[in-house]
Coordinates of C-alpha atoms and ligand atoms in Angstrom, one line a residue:
M813 CA 0.0 0.0 0.0
G814 CA 1.1 3.5 -0.6
T815 CA 1.0 5.8 2.4
V816 CA -0.5 9.2 2.3
E817 CA 1.2 12.6 2.8
P818 CA 0.2 14.0 6.2
Q819 CA -3.4 14.7 5.5
V820 CA -6.4 14.9 7.7
A821 CA -9.5 12.9 7.1
S822 CA -12.2 15.4 7.8
G823 CA -13.8 15.5 11.2
Q824 CA -11.5 12.9 12.7
D825 CA -9.3 13.5 15.7
V826 CA -5.9 12.4 14.3
K827 CA -2.2 12.3 15.0
V828 CA 0.7 11.3 12.8
G829 CA 2.0 7.8 13.4
S830 CA 5.6 6.7 13.6
S831 CA 6.0 5.9 9.9
G832 CA 4.3 9.1 8.8
Q833 CA 0.8 7.5 8.4
I834 CA -2.2 9.1 9.8
V835 CA -3.5 7.5 12.9
A836 CA -7.1 8.2 14.0
N837 CA -7.4 8.1 17.7
A838 CA -10.7 6.3 17.7
Q839 CA -9.8 3.1 15.7
S840 CA -6.0 3.5 15.1
Q841 CA -6.4 3.3 11.4
E842 CA -4.1 4.2 8.5
V843 CA -5.8 6.0 5.6
T844 CA -5.0 6.0 2.0
D845 CA -6.3 8.3 -0.8
G846 CA -7.4 8.2 -4.4
F847 CA -3.9 9.0 -5.7
H848 CA -2.4 6.0 -4.0
L849 CA -5.2 3.7 -4.7
V850 CA -4.9 4.4 -8.5
I851 CA -1.1 3.9 -8.3
D852 CA -1.4 0.7 -6.2
A853 CA -4.1 -0.7 -8.6
L854 CA -1.8 -0.1 -11.6
K855 CA 1.2 -1.6 -9.9
L856 CA -0.8 -4.6 -8.7
N857 CA -1.6 -5.3 -12.3
G858 CA 2.0 -5.2 -13.5
I859 CA 1.9 -1.7 -15.0
D860 CA 5.4 -0.2 -14.7
T861 CA 5.3 2.8 -17.0
I862 CA 3.1 5.8 -17.5
F863 CA 3.3 8.2 -20.5
G864 CA 1.8 11.6 -19.8
L865 CA 1.9 15.3 -19.3
P866 CA 1.3 16.9 -15.9
G867 CA -1.0 19.7 -14.8
I868 CA -4.2 20.1 -12.6
P869 CA -5.4 17.7 -11.3
I870 CA -2.8 15.1 -12.0
T871 CA 0.5 16.8 -11.3
D872 CA 0.8 15.3 -7.8
F873 CA -0.2 11.9 -9.3
T874 CA 2.8 12.0 -11.6
R875 CA 5.1 12.8 -8.6
M876 CA 3.6 10.1 -6.4
A877 CA 3.7 7.6 -9.2
Q878 CA 7.4 8.3 -9.7
A879 CA 8.0 8.1 -5.9
A880 CA 6.2 4.8 -5.9
G881 CA 8.6 3.3 -8.4
L882 CA 6.6 3.7 -11.6
R883 CA 8.5 5.0 -14.6
V884 CA 6.8 8.3 -15.6
I885 CA 7.7 9.5 -19.0
S886 CA 6.7 13.1 -19.5
F887 CA 6.0 14.5 -23.0
R888 CA 5.6 17.9 -24.6
H889 CA 2.2 17.2 -26.1
E890 CA -0.4 14.6 -25.0
Q891 CA -0.9 13.2 -28.4
N892 CA 2.6 11.9 -28.4
A893 CA 2.2 10.5 -24.9
G894 CA -1.0 8.8 -26.1
N895 CA 0.8 7.3 -29.2
A896 CA 3.6 6.1 -26.9
A897 CA 1.1 4.4 -24.7
A898 CA -0.7 2.8 -27.6
I899 CA 2.4 1.3 -29.2
A900 CA 3.7 0.2 -25.8
G901 CA 0.5 -1.8 -25.6
F902 CA 1.0 -3.3 -29.0
M903 CA 4.6 -4.3 -28.1
T904 CA 3.8 -5.8 -24.7
Q905 CA 0.2 -7.0 -24.8
K906 CA -0.2 -4.9 -21.6
P907 CA -2.3 -1.8 -21.8
G908 CA -0.2 1.3 -22.3
I909 CA -1.2 4.1 -19.9
C910 CA -1.5 7.7 -21.0
L911 CA -2.2 10.3 -18.3
T912 CA -3.5 13.8 -19.1
V913 CA -5.2 16.8 -17.6
S914 CA -8.8 17.8 -18.2
A915 CA -10.5 19.1 -21.4
P916 CA -7.7 20.3 -23.6
G917 CA -5.2 17.7 -22.4
F918 CA -7.8 15.0 -22.7
L919 CA -8.7 16.1 -26.2
N920 CA -5.0 16.1 -27.2
G921 CA -4.8 12.5 -26.0
L922 CA -8.0 11.5 -27.7
T923 CA -6.6 11.3 -31.2
A924 CA -4.1 8.7 -30.0
L925 CA -6.9 6.8 -28.2
A926 CA -9.1 6.7 -31.3
N927 CA -6.1 5.6 -33.4
A928 CA -5.4 2.9 -30.9
T929 CA -8.9 1.6 -31.1
T930 CA -8.8 1.6 -34.9
N931 CA -5.5 -0.3 -34.8
C932 CA -6.5 -2.6 -32.0
F933 CA -3.7 -1.4 -29.7
P934 CA -4.5 -1.9 -26.0
M935 CA -4.2 1.4 -24.2
I936 CA -5.9 3.3 -21.3
L937 CA -6.2 7.0 -21.5
I938 CA -6.6 8.3 -17.9
S939 CA -7.6 11.9 -17.7
G940 CA -8.3 14.0 -14.7
S941 CA -11.6 15.9 -15.0
S942 CA -13.3 18.9 -13.5
E943 CA -16.1 19.0 -10.9
R944 CA -19.0 16.8 -12.0
E945 CA -21.7 19.0 -10.4
I946 CA -20.4 22.0 -12.3
V947 CA -19.7 20.2 -15.5
D948 CA -23.1 18.6 -15.6
L949 CA -24.9 22.0 -15.0
Q950 CA -22.5 23.6 -17.5
Q951 CA -21.6 26.3 -15.0
G952 CA -18.2 27.0 -16.5
D953 CA -15.7 25.2 -14.3
Y954 CA -12.0 25.3 -14.9
E955 CA -11.4 23.1 -18.0
E956 CA -15.0 22.1 -18.1
M957 CA -15.9 19.2 -20.4
D958 CA -18.1 16.1 -20.4
Q959 CA -15.1 14.0 -21.3
L960 CA -16.8 10.6 -20.8
A961 CA -19.5 11.4 -23.3
I962 CA -16.9 12.6 -25.8
A963 CA -14.6 9.6 -25.4
K964 CA -17.3 6.9 -25.7
P965 CA -17.8 6.7 -29.4
L966 CA -14.0 6.8 -30.0
A967 CA -13.0 4.2 -27.5
K968 CA -13.6 0.5 -27.1
A969 CA -15.0 1.3 -23.6
A970 CA -15.2 4.3 -21.3
F971 CA -15.6 4.4 -17.5
R972 CA -15.7 7.0 -14.8
V973 CA -14.9 6.4 -11.1
L974 CA -16.5 8.7 -8.5
H975 CA -15.6 7.0 -5.3
A976 CA -12.2 5.9 -3.9
E977 CA -13.6 2.4 -3.1
D978 CA -14.4 1.9 -6.7
I979 CA -10.9 2.6 -8.1
G980 CA -10.0 -1.1 -8.0
V981 CA -13.0 -2.1 -10.0
G982 CA -12.5 0.9 -12.4
I983 CA -8.9 -0.1 -13.2
A984 CA -9.8 -3.8 -13.5
R985 CA -12.6 -3.0 -16.0
A986 CA -10.3 -0.7 -18.0
I987 CA -7.6 -3.4 -18.2
R988 CA -9.9 -6.1 -19.2
A989 CA -11.6 -4.0 -21.8
A990 CA -8.3 -2.9 -23.3
V991 CA -6.6 -6.3 -23.7
S992 CA -9.4 -8.9 -24.0
G993 CA -10.9 -10.0 -27.3
R994 CA -10.0 -7.5 -29.9
P995 CA -7.8 -5.0 -28.1
G996 CA -8.5 -1.3 -28.2
G997 CA -8.4 2.1 -26.5
V998 CA -10.2 2.6 -23.2
Y999 CA -11.0 5.9 -21.5
L1000 CA -10.9 6.2 -17.7
D1001 CA -12.3 9.4 -16.3
L1002 CA -11.0 10.4 -12.9
P1003 CA -12.5 13.5 -11.4
A1004 CA -10.2 15.8 -9.4
K1005 CA -12.1 15.2 -6.3
L1006 CA -11.5 11.4 -6.5
F1007 CA -7.7 11.8 -6.0
A1008 CA -8.1 13.6 -2.7
Q1009 CA -10.7 11.2 -1.3
T1010 CA -9.5 9.2 1.7
M1011 CA -10.5 5.9 3.0
D1012 CA -9.2 3.3 5.5
A1013 CA -6.0 1.9 4.0
E1014 CA -6.8 -1.7 4.8
A1015 CA -10.2 -1.5 3.2
G1016 CA -8.6 0.3 0.3
G1017 CA -6.1 -2.4 -0.2
K1018 CA -8.8 -5.0 -0.2
S1019 CA -10.8 -3.1 -2.7
L1020 CA -8.1 -3.4 -5.4
I1021 CA -8.3 -6.2 -7.9
R1022 CA -5.5 -8.1 -9.5
V1023 CA -7.0 -9.0 -12.8
V1024 CA -6.8 -12.8 -13.4
D1025 CA -6.3 -13.8 -17.0
P1026 CA -7.0 -10.4 -18.5
A1027 CA -6.9 -11.6 -22.1
P1028 CA -8.3 -15.2 -21.9
R1029 CA -7.5 -17.5 -24.8
Q1030 CA -10.4 -18.0 -27.2
I1031 CA -10.2 -21.4 -28.7
P1032 CA -11.7 -21.8 -32.2
A1033 CA -14.3 -24.4 -32.9
Q1034 CA -12.9 -27.7 -34.3
E1035 CA -15.5 -27.6 -37.0
A1036 CA -14.3 -24.1 -38.1
V1037 CA -10.7 -25.3 -38.2
R1038 CA -11.7 -28.4 -40.2
R1039 CA -13.6 -26.3 -42.7
A1040 CA -10.7 -23.9 -43.1
L1041 CA -8.2 -26.7 -43.7
E1042 CA -10.4 -28.4 -46.3
L1043 CA -10.7 -25.2 -48.2
L1044 CA -7.0 -24.6 -48.0
K1045 CA -6.3 -28.1 -49.2
S1046 CA -8.5 -27.6 -52.3
A1047 CA -6.6 -24.6 -53.4
K1048 CA -4.5 -24.5 -56.6
R1049 CA -3.1 -21.1 -55.9
P1050 CA -3.2 -20.5 -52.2
L1051 CA -2.0 -17.3 -50.4
I1052 CA -1.6 -16.4 -46.7
V1053 CA -1.9 -12.8 -45.6
L1054 CA -0.4 -11.9 -42.3
G1055 CA -1.7 -8.8 -40.5
K1056 CA -0.8 -6.7 -37.6
G1057 CA -3.0 -8.9 -35.4
A1058 CA -0.7 -11.8 -36.2
A1059 CA 2.2 -9.7 -35.0
Y1060 CA 0.4 -8.7 -31.9
A1061 CA -0.4 -12.3 -30.9
Q1062 CA 3.2 -13.2 -30.2
A1063 CA 2.6 -16.6 -31.7
D1064 CA 5.7 -16.2 -33.8
A1065 CA 7.0 -19.8 -33.9
D1066 CA 3.6 -21.3 -34.7
I1067 CA 2.9 -18.7 -37.4
R1068 CA 6.2 -19.5 -39.0
A1069 CA 5.6 -23.2 -38.7
L1070 CA 2.2 -22.8 -40.3
V1071 CA 3.6 -20.9 -43.3
E1072 CA 6.5 -23.3 -43.7
K1073 CA 4.6 -26.6 -43.2
T1074 CA 2.0 -25.6 -45.8
G1075 CA 4.6 -24.2 -48.1
I1076 CA 2.1 -21.5 -49.0
P1077 CA 3.4 -18.1 -50.2
Y1078 CA 2.6 -15.3 -47.8
L1079 CA 2.2 -11.5 -47.8
P1080 CA 3.0 -9.6 -44.7
M1081 CA 1.0 -6.4 -44.1
S1082 CA 3.1 -3.5 -43.1
M1083 CA 3.4 -4.1 -39.3
A1084 CA 3.6 -7.9 -39.9
K1085 CA 6.8 -7.5 -41.7
G1086 CA 9.5 -9.5 -40.0
L1087 CA 7.1 -12.1 -38.5
L1088 CA 9.1 -14.2 -40.9
P1089 CA 12.2 -12.5 -42.2
D1090 CA 11.3 -10.5 -45.3
T1091 CA 14.0 -12.4 -47.2
H1092 CA 12.2 -15.7 -46.6
E1093 CA 11.8 -17.6 -49.9
Q1094 CA 8.0 -17.9 -49.4
S1095 CA 7.5 -14.2 -49.1
A1096 CA 5.5 -12.9 -52.0
S1097 CA 5.9 -9.2 -51.2
A1098 CA 7.8 -8.5 -54.3
A1099 CA 5.1 -10.1 -56.4
R1100 CA 2.1 -8.6 -54.6
S1101 CA 0.4 -7.3 -57.7
Y1102 CA 0.6 -10.8 -59.2
V1103 CA -0.5 -12.9 -56.2
L1104 CA -3.6 -10.9 -55.2
P1105 CA -5.5 -11.2 -58.4
E1106 CA -4.2 -14.7 -59.2
A1107 CA -4.8 -16.5 -55.8
D1108 CA -7.8 -18.7 -55.6
V1109 CA -7.9 -19.3 -51.8
V1110 CA -6.6 -16.7 -49.4
M1111 CA -6.1 -17.2 -45.7
L1112 CA -6.1 -14.0 -43.7
V1113 CA -4.4 -14.2 -40.4
G1114 CA -5.1 -11.2 -38.1
A1115 CA -5.6 -9.1 -41.2
R1116 CA -8.8 -7.2 -42.0
L1117 CA -10.1 -6.7 -45.6
N1118 CA -10.1 -2.9 -45.2
W1119 CA -8.8 -0.3 -47.7
L1120 CA -5.2 -1.5 -47.2
L1121 CA -6.3 -4.7 -48.9
S1122 CA -8.6 -3.0 -51.4
H1123 CA -11.6 -4.4 -49.5
G1124 CA -10.8 -7.9 -50.9
K1125 CA -12.3 -7.0 -54.3
G1126 CA -11.9 -4.8 -57.3
K1127 CA -9.1 -4.7 -59.8
T1128 CA -6.4 -5.4 -57.2
W1129 CA -8.0 -8.8 -56.7
G1130 CA -8.7 -9.5 -60.4
G1131 CA -12.3 -8.2 -60.4
K1132 CA -13.6 -6.6 -63.6
G1133 CA -14.8 -3.3 -62.1
H1134 CA -13.6 -1.5 -59.0
K1135 CA -16.1 -3.2 -56.7
D1136 CA -16.3 -6.6 -58.4
W1137 CA -15.3 -9.7 -56.6
G1138 CA -12.2 -11.3 -58.0
G1139 CA -13.4 -14.9 -57.4
Q1140 CA -11.2 -15.7 -54.4
R1141 CA -12.4 -17.8 -51.5
F1142 CA -11.4 -16.5 -48.1
I1143 CA -10.4 -18.1 -44.8
Q1144 CA -10.3 -15.5 -42.1
V1145 CA -8.6 -16.1 -38.8
D1146 CA -9.7 -13.3 -36.5
I1147 CA -10.5 -12.7 -32.9
S1148 CA -13.7 -10.9 -33.7
P1149 CA -16.7 -12.9 -34.9
Q1150 CA -18.0 -9.7 -36.5
E1151 CA -15.1 -9.3 -38.8
A1152 CA -16.1 -12.0 -41.4
D1153 CA -18.1 -10.8 -44.4
S1154 CA -17.3 -7.1 -43.7
N1155 CA -16.4 -6.6 -47.3
V1156 CA -16.7 -9.9 -49.2
R1157 CA -17.9 -13.3 -48.4
I1158 CA -15.8 -15.3 -46.0
D1159 CA -16.1 -19.0 -46.7
A1160 CA -14.3 -20.2 -43.7
P1161 CA -14.2 -17.9 -40.7
V1162 CA -12.0 -19.2 -37.8
V1163 CA -12.8 -17.2 -34.7
G1164 CA -10.5 -17.2 -31.8
D1165 CA -7.3 -15.6 -30.6
I1166 CA -4.6 -15.9 -33.3
G1167 CA -2.3 -18.0 -31.1
S1168 CA -5.0 -20.6 -30.4
C1169 CA -6.3 -20.6 -34.0
V1170 CA -2.9 -21.0 -35.6
S1171 CA -1.9 -23.8 -33.2
A1172 CA -5.3 -25.6 -34.0
L1173 CA -4.6 -25.2 -37.7
L1174 CA -1.1 -26.6 -37.2
A1175 CA -2.4 -29.5 -35.2
G1176 CA -4.9 -30.3 -38.0
I1177 CA -2.2 -30.1 -40.6
N1178 CA 0.1 -32.3 -38.6
S1179 CA -2.5 -35.0 -38.1
A1180 CA -3.6 -35.0 -41.7
A1181 CA -4.4 -38.7 -41.6
G1182 CA -0.8 -39.9 -41.9
S1183 CA -0.5 -38.2 -45.3
S1184 CA 1.8 -35.3 -45.3
W1185 CA 0.4 -31.9 -46.3
A1186 CA 0.8 -31.4 -50.0
K1187 CA 2.8 -28.3 -51.0
P1188 CA 1.0 -25.9 -53.4
P1189 CA 1.3 -26.8 -57.1
A1190 CA 4.8 -26.1 -58.5
E1191 CA 3.5 -23.9 -61.3
W1192 CA 2.0 -21.4 -58.8
L1193 CA 5.3 -21.2 -56.9
A1194 CA 7.3 -21.0 -60.0
A1195 CA 5.1 -18.2 -61.4
I1196 CA 5.5 -16.2 -58.2
A1197 CA 9.3 -16.8 -58.1
E1198 CA 9.6 -15.6 -61.6
R1199 CA 7.9 -12.2 -60.9
K1200 CA 9.7 -11.9 -57.6
D1201 CA 13.1 -12.4 -59.1
K1202 CA 12.4 -9.9 -61.8
N1203 CA 11.1 -7.2 -59.4
I1204 CA 13.9 -7.8 -56.9
A1205 CA 16.6 -7.5 -59.7
K1206 CA 14.9 -4.3 -60.9
M1207 CA 14.9 -2.9 -57.4
A1208 CA 18.5 -3.8 -56.9
E1209 CA 19.5 -1.9 -60.0
T1210 CA 17.6 1.2 -58.8
L1211 CA 19.1 1.0 -55.3
A1212 CA 22.6 0.7 -56.7
K1213 CA 22.3 4.1 -58.4
N1214 CA 23.9 7.0 -56.7
P1215 CA 22.2 10.1 -58.0
T1216 CA 22.9 13.7 -57.0
P1217 CA 20.9 14.9 -55.1
M1218 CA 20.3 11.8 -53.0
D1219 CA 16.8 10.3 -53.6
F1220 CA 14.5 8.1 -51.6
H1221 CA 16.1 5.0 -53.1
S1222 CA 19.7 5.8 -52.6
A1223 CA 19.0 6.9 -49.0
L1224 CA 16.9 3.8 -48.3
A1225 CA 19.6 1.5 -49.6
V1226 CA 21.6 2.7 -46.6
V1227 CA 18.8 2.3 -44.2
R1228 CA 18.2 -1.2 -45.5
D1229 CA 21.8 -2.2 -44.8
I1230 CA 21.8 -0.6 -41.3
V1231 CA 18.6 -2.5 -40.4
K1232 CA 20.0 -5.7 -41.8
A1233 CA 23.1 -5.3 -39.6
N1234 CA 21.0 -4.4 -36.6
P1235 CA 17.9 -6.7 -36.8
D1236 CA 17.0 -6.0 -33.2
A1237 CA 16.6 -2.3 -33.8
I1238 CA 13.1 -1.0 -34.0
L1239 CA 12.0 0.9 -37.1
V1240 CA 9.4 3.6 -36.7
N1241 CA 8.2 5.0 -40.0
E1242 CA 5.8 7.7 -41.2
G1243 CA 5.3 10.1 -44.2
A1244 CA 4.0 9.5 -47.7
N1245 CA 6.9 8.6 -50.0
A1246 CA 9.1 8.3 -46.9
L1247 CA 6.7 5.7 -45.7
D1248 CA 5.9 3.7 -48.8
F1249 CA 9.4 3.5 -50.1
T1250 CA 10.8 2.4 -46.7
R1251 CA 8.1 -0.2 -46.3
S1252 CA 9.0 -1.8 -49.7
I1253 CA 12.7 -1.4 -49.6
V1254 CA 13.8 -2.0 -46.0
D1255 CA 13.6 -5.7 -45.1
M1256 CA 12.6 -6.6 -41.5
Y1257 CA 14.1 -9.7 -39.9
K1258 CA 12.2 -10.1 -36.6
P1259 CA 8.6 -9.7 -35.4
R1260 CA 7.2 -6.4 -34.2
K1261 CA 10.2 -4.4 -35.2
R1262 CA 8.3 -2.2 -37.7
L1263 CA 5.9 0.3 -36.2
D1264 CA 4.1 2.7 -38.5
V1265 CA 1.1 4.8 -39.4
G1266 CA -1.2 1.7 -39.3
T1267 CA -4.8 1.6 -40.4
W1268 CA -5.5 5.3 -40.7
G1269 CA -2.2 6.3 -42.3
I1270 CA -2.0 8.8 -39.5
M1271 CA 0.8 11.4 -39.4
G1272 CA 2.2 12.2 -35.9
I1273 CA 3.0 8.8 -34.4
G1274 CA 6.7 9.2 -35.0
M1275 CA 8.3 10.5 -31.8
G1276 CA 5.7 9.0 -29.5
F1277 CA 6.3 5.6 -31.0
A1278 CA 10.1 6.1 -30.9
V1279 CA 10.1 7.1 -27.3
A1280 CA 7.9 4.1 -26.2
A1281 CA 9.9 1.7 -28.4
A1282 CA 13.1 2.7 -26.8
V1283 CA 11.7 2.8 -23.3
V1284 CA 9.9 -0.6 -23.5
S1285 CA 12.5 -2.6 -25.4
G1286 CA 15.8 -0.9 -24.5
E1287 CA 16.8 -1.6 -28.2
P1288 CA 18.0 1.1 -30.6
V1289 CA 15.3 2.8 -32.5
I1290 CA 15.5 4.2 -36.1
A1291 CA 12.7 6.6 -37.1
I1292 CA 12.4 7.2 -40.8
E1293 CA 10.4 10.4 -41.0
G1294 CA 9.0 12.5 -43.9
D1295 CA 9.8 16.1 -43.2
S1296 CA 6.1 16.8 -42.9
A1297 CA 5.4 13.8 -40.8
F1298 CA 8.2 14.7 -38.4
G1299 CA 6.7 18.1 -37.8
F1300 CA 3.6 16.7 -36.1
S1301 CA 5.7 15.4 -33.1
G1302 CA 9.1 17.1 -33.7
M1303 CA 9.2 18.9 -30.3
E1304 CA 9.6 15.5 -28.6
V1305 CA 13.2 15.5 -29.7
E1306 CA 13.6 17.3 -26.4
T1307 CA 12.0 14.2 -24.7
L1308 CA 14.5 11.9 -26.5
C1309 CA 17.4 14.0 -25.1
R1310 CA 15.9 14.4 -21.7
Y1311 CA 15.6 10.6 -21.2
N1312 CA 18.8 10.0 -23.3
L1313 CA 17.1 7.5 -25.5
P1314 CA 18.9 5.5 -28.2
V1315 CA 16.8 6.9 -31.0
C1316 CA 18.2 7.9 -34.4
V1317 CA 15.7 10.1 -36.2
V1318 CA 16.3 10.4 -40.0
V1319 CA 14.2 13.2 -41.5
F1320 CA 13.8 12.6 -45.2
N1321 CA 13.9 16.3 -46.1
N1322 CA 12.4 16.9 -49.6
N1323 CA 11.1 20.4 -48.7
G1324 CA 7.5 19.5 -48.2
V1325 CA 4.5 17.3 -48.3
Y1326 CA 5.1 14.7 -51.1
R1327 CA 7.5 17.0 -52.9
G1328 CA 9.0 20.5 -52.6
T1329 CA 8.3 21.6 -56.1
D1330 CA 4.7 22.9 -56.1
V1331 CA 4.2 26.6 -57.0
N1332 CA 1.5 29.1 -56.2
P1333 CA -0.5 29.4 -59.4
T1334 CA -1.4 33.0 -58.7
G1335 CA 2.3 34.0 -58.6
G1336 CA 1.5 35.6 -55.1
P1337 CA 4.0 35.7 -52.3
D1338 CA 2.7 32.6 -50.4
V1339 CA 4.3 29.4 -51.3
A1340 CA 2.1 26.4 -52.4
P1341 CA 0.3 24.6 -49.6
T1342 CA 2.5 21.6 -49.8
V1343 CA 5.8 23.4 -49.7
F1344 CA 8.0 24.1 -46.6
V1345 CA 11.1 26.4 -46.0
K1346 CA 13.6 25.2 -48.5
G1347 CA 16.9 23.7 -47.2
A1348 CA 15.6 23.6 -43.6
R1349 CA 18.1 22.2 -41.1
Y1350 CA 16.1 19.9 -38.8
D1351 CA 19.4 18.7 -37.4
K1352 CA 19.8 22.0 -35.5
L1353 CA 16.6 21.3 -33.6
I1354 CA 18.1 18.4 -31.6
E1355 CA 21.3 20.3 -31.0
A1356 CA 19.3 22.8 -28.9
F1357 CA 18.7 20.0 -26.4
G1358 CA 22.2 18.5 -26.4
G1359 CA 21.5 15.7 -28.9
V1360 CA 23.6 14.9 -32.0
G1361 CA 22.6 16.7 -35.2
V1362 CA 23.9 15.6 -38.6
H1363 CA 23.4 17.2 -42.0
A1364 CA 23.7 14.4 -44.6
T1365 CA 23.5 15.1 -48.4
T1366 CA 25.0 11.8 -49.6
P1367 CA 24.4 8.1 -48.9
A1368 CA 27.9 7.9 -47.5
E1369 CA 27.3 10.7 -45.0
L1370 CA 24.0 9.1 -44.0
R1371 CA 25.6 5.7 -43.5
K1372 CA 28.3 7.1 -41.3
A1373 CA 25.9 9.1 -39.2
M1374 CA 23.5 6.2 -38.7
E1375 CA 26.2 3.8 -37.8
E1376 CA 27.6 6.2 -35.3
A1377 CA 24.1 6.8 -33.8
I1378 CA 23.5 3.1 -33.3
R1379 CA 27.0 2.6 -31.9
S1380 CA 26.8 5.6 -29.5
R1381 CA 23.2 5.1 -28.5
K1382 CA 23.0 8.9 -28.3
P1383 CA 19.8 10.7 -29.4
T1384 CA 20.5 11.7 -33.0
L1385 CA 18.7 13.6 -35.7
I1386 CA 20.0 13.3 -39.2
N1387 CA 18.7 15.8 -41.8
A1388 CA 18.8 13.7 -44.9
V1389 CA 18.5 15.9 -47.9
I1390 CA 16.3 14.2 -50.5
D1391 CA 15.8 15.4 -54.1
E1392 CA 12.7 17.6 -53.9
T1393 CA 11.4 16.3 -57.2
A1394 CA 11.6 12.6 -56.3
G1395 CA 8.3 12.0 -54.6
T1396 CA 4.8 11.4 -56.0
E1397 CA 1.5 12.8 -54.8
S1398 CA 0.4 10.9 -51.7
G1399 CA 3.1 8.2 -52.3
R1400 CA 1.5 4.9 -53.3
I1401 CA -2.1 6.1 -52.8
T1402 CA -2.3 8.9 -55.4
S1403 CA -5.5 7.3 -56.7
L1404 CA -7.4 8.0 -53.4
N1405 CA -7.2 11.8 -54.2
P1406 CA -10.7 12.9 -55.4
S1407 CA -9.3 14.6 -58.5
A1408 CA -7.6 11.4 -59.6
K1409 CA -11.1 9.9 -59.7
R1410 CA -12.7 12.7 -61.7
K1411 CA -13.7 11.5 -65.1
Ligands
TPP17 C1 -3.0 13.5 -39.0 C2 -2.8 13.6 -40.5 N1 -2.8 14.8 -41.1 C3 -2.6 14.8 -42.5 C4 -2.4 13.7 -43.2 C5 -2.2 13.8 -44.7 N2 -0.8 13.4 -45.0 C6 -0.5 12.2 -45.5 S1 1.1 12.0 -45.8 C7 1.4 13.6 -45.3 C8 2.8 14.1 -45.2 C9 3.6 13.6 -46.4 O1 4.8 14.4 -46.4 P1 6.1 13.9 -45.8 O2 5.9 13.4 -44.5 O3 7.1 15.0 -46.0 O4 6.5 12.6 -46.7 P2 7.1 12.7 -48.2 O5 6.0 12.1 -49.1 O6 7.4 14.1 -48.6 O7 8.3 11.8 -48.2 C10 0.2 14.2 -44.9 C11 0.2 15.6 -44.4 C12 -2.4 12.5 -42.5 N3 -2.2 11.3 -43.1 N4 -2.6 12.4 -41.1
MG18 MG1 8.4 15.4 -47.4

C-alpha cells in the first residue's frame, strides 16, 4: 500500500503515526487516498510505466507515481504520450497508460486513443476531469468538459470512477476492456475530487483487484478449423496474408511453422513484416500485384479486408470493375466474430485468438491422416518466383544508383543495410513517400520491429512511438520520417534528449509534403500549400537540447551518421536531404485523391 502525505481525514481526531501515516485516535487506522489507490491498482496489475503530461489535477499523481517506483515519461504534447502508450500496448500486450489533464489535455490525447482503437492497440487514457456537479450543469468550471461522453464513441470502452472504493474495479474493468478480445483504447475518467478522497488503508487495499487472466484465450471451434483446412487443401493457388493482429499475438514460432509446413506463399501487411524474415523464400511481397488477383484461396491471419487490402475486391483482386469480386475464396482467422463478411464473403471464418487458432490449424495439418500436407502446385510457386526475381533484380538496380541529389532509393539503400546489420533495432516510419518506399525497400528480420502509421495512415505517431519503443525494449530505434510527418511530433526530440534514449531520427527532407516543387499558381507571395522552407536544417533542432545533429547530403554521410548513432546510442537527428522532385502525390495512394477519380 502507498501511504498518504500527512493529510487529515475530515472531522476525525488524528495524530501522525511513527511511519508518517495518519492514525485516527478512535480506531488507530491508517488511511489512503485516491492518488495512492490508483497507483497501487496499476502496480498490482504489473503496470510499470506511465506516459503523460502533468497539470491540474494530475501533477501530484505523476510525482507520487514516480515516488512509488513507476516510470513516468513526460511528453511535450499529450498526443505523443498517447501514441507512446498505444504502441507500448502493441509491443507488450499490456495496456499502455497515458495520463492527461482535463479538457484540452484530454482532447490532445483523444486522437491517439481513437487511433489505438482503430488499430486494436490496447491502451488506457486516464484523464483528470473537473467538478462533476459544475460540468453537468454547464456552469463554466476550470477546463469544463463532459469527457466521458466525448470519449465513448472513439474508445472500445469508457468508464468513470466517482468513489475511492471503486478505483480497484475501475482499473480492472479498464484493463480487461483494453486487452481482452480485440484489443483497443479505453478511456478512464478520474474527477479531481476522487484523487483527494481518503479511506481506510486496509479496506482500500482489499478493494483493489489483480486481474486474473485479462486476455483469456479464445479457442476456435474444431468444425471451423476443419472447414478452413479443407478449403485450404482444395486450393490451386493459395496465399496467406499476415496482418498486424498476427504480429500482436506473439505466436511467432507457430505462425512461422504454419507458413513453412504448408509451403504457401505469404504476404505480410506493413506491421507484420519480420514475423518471418522478409528475405524468406515464401515471401510474395515482391510479387504482390501478381498474387492478389491470381490467388484462388486466401487465408487472412489477423488481417482485415479494409482499404489497405482494397476491401478484398476490385481490380487489385482481379475483379472486372472497382467493386467486383475477384473470385477468391477466403479463410479469415480473427478474434472478432463480426469481422467476417465485412467486405466480401468469407467461406471459412476461424474465430479465436490468433495463437489458439494457428496452433489448432497446425495440429490439423500435422494430423492430416498420416498423409503429409501437399505443398502448393509447383506452377504457382514458379510463377511467383519468376515475378519476384524480376522485381527484386529491378529494385537492386535502382538501389545501386547514386544520383545527386540523393533520392529516396539511394538513401533507403543505406537504411536497408543498417537494419540488416541491426535486426533487433526497431524501425518507426511515417510520411507518404518516406513511408511507402521504406516499407517496400527496407527488409525486416524479426517480429514487431516495424511500427508505423497503421490503419489510418496517421501522421504524428513518429516521436511518441520512438520514445515508447526505446523505453519498452531498450533496443536502438531508427525513425524514418518524412519532413512533414516529423513536424507533427518534432518537439519531442527534447524528450529523446531528456531521457537520453537511443533513437536515431532520420528526416527525409524533400522540402515539403510529397515534394517540394509545387508553385503558387497565382504568382503571389505565399508558397504552395505543400511546400516548406527550403533547405531547412532539422538537425539544428536536436542540438538545442544536447542531442547529436547531422546534416547528410549523400548516402555515405547518411551511413556514417546512422552507424555512429547506433553505436553511441545517443539521441541523434539526421537531416537527410532528398531530391525535392523525387516524390509522388500521396506516395502509393495517389488514386485516393478525389481529383484522380474525376472522369
Ligand atoms: C493527421 C494527419 N494529417 C494529415 C495527413 C495527410 N498526409 C498524408 S502523408 C502527409 C505528409 C507527407 O509528407 P512527408 O511526411 O514529408 O512525406 P514525403 O512524401 O514528402 O516523403 C500528410 C500531411 C495524415 N495522413 N494524417
Ligand atoms: Mg516530405
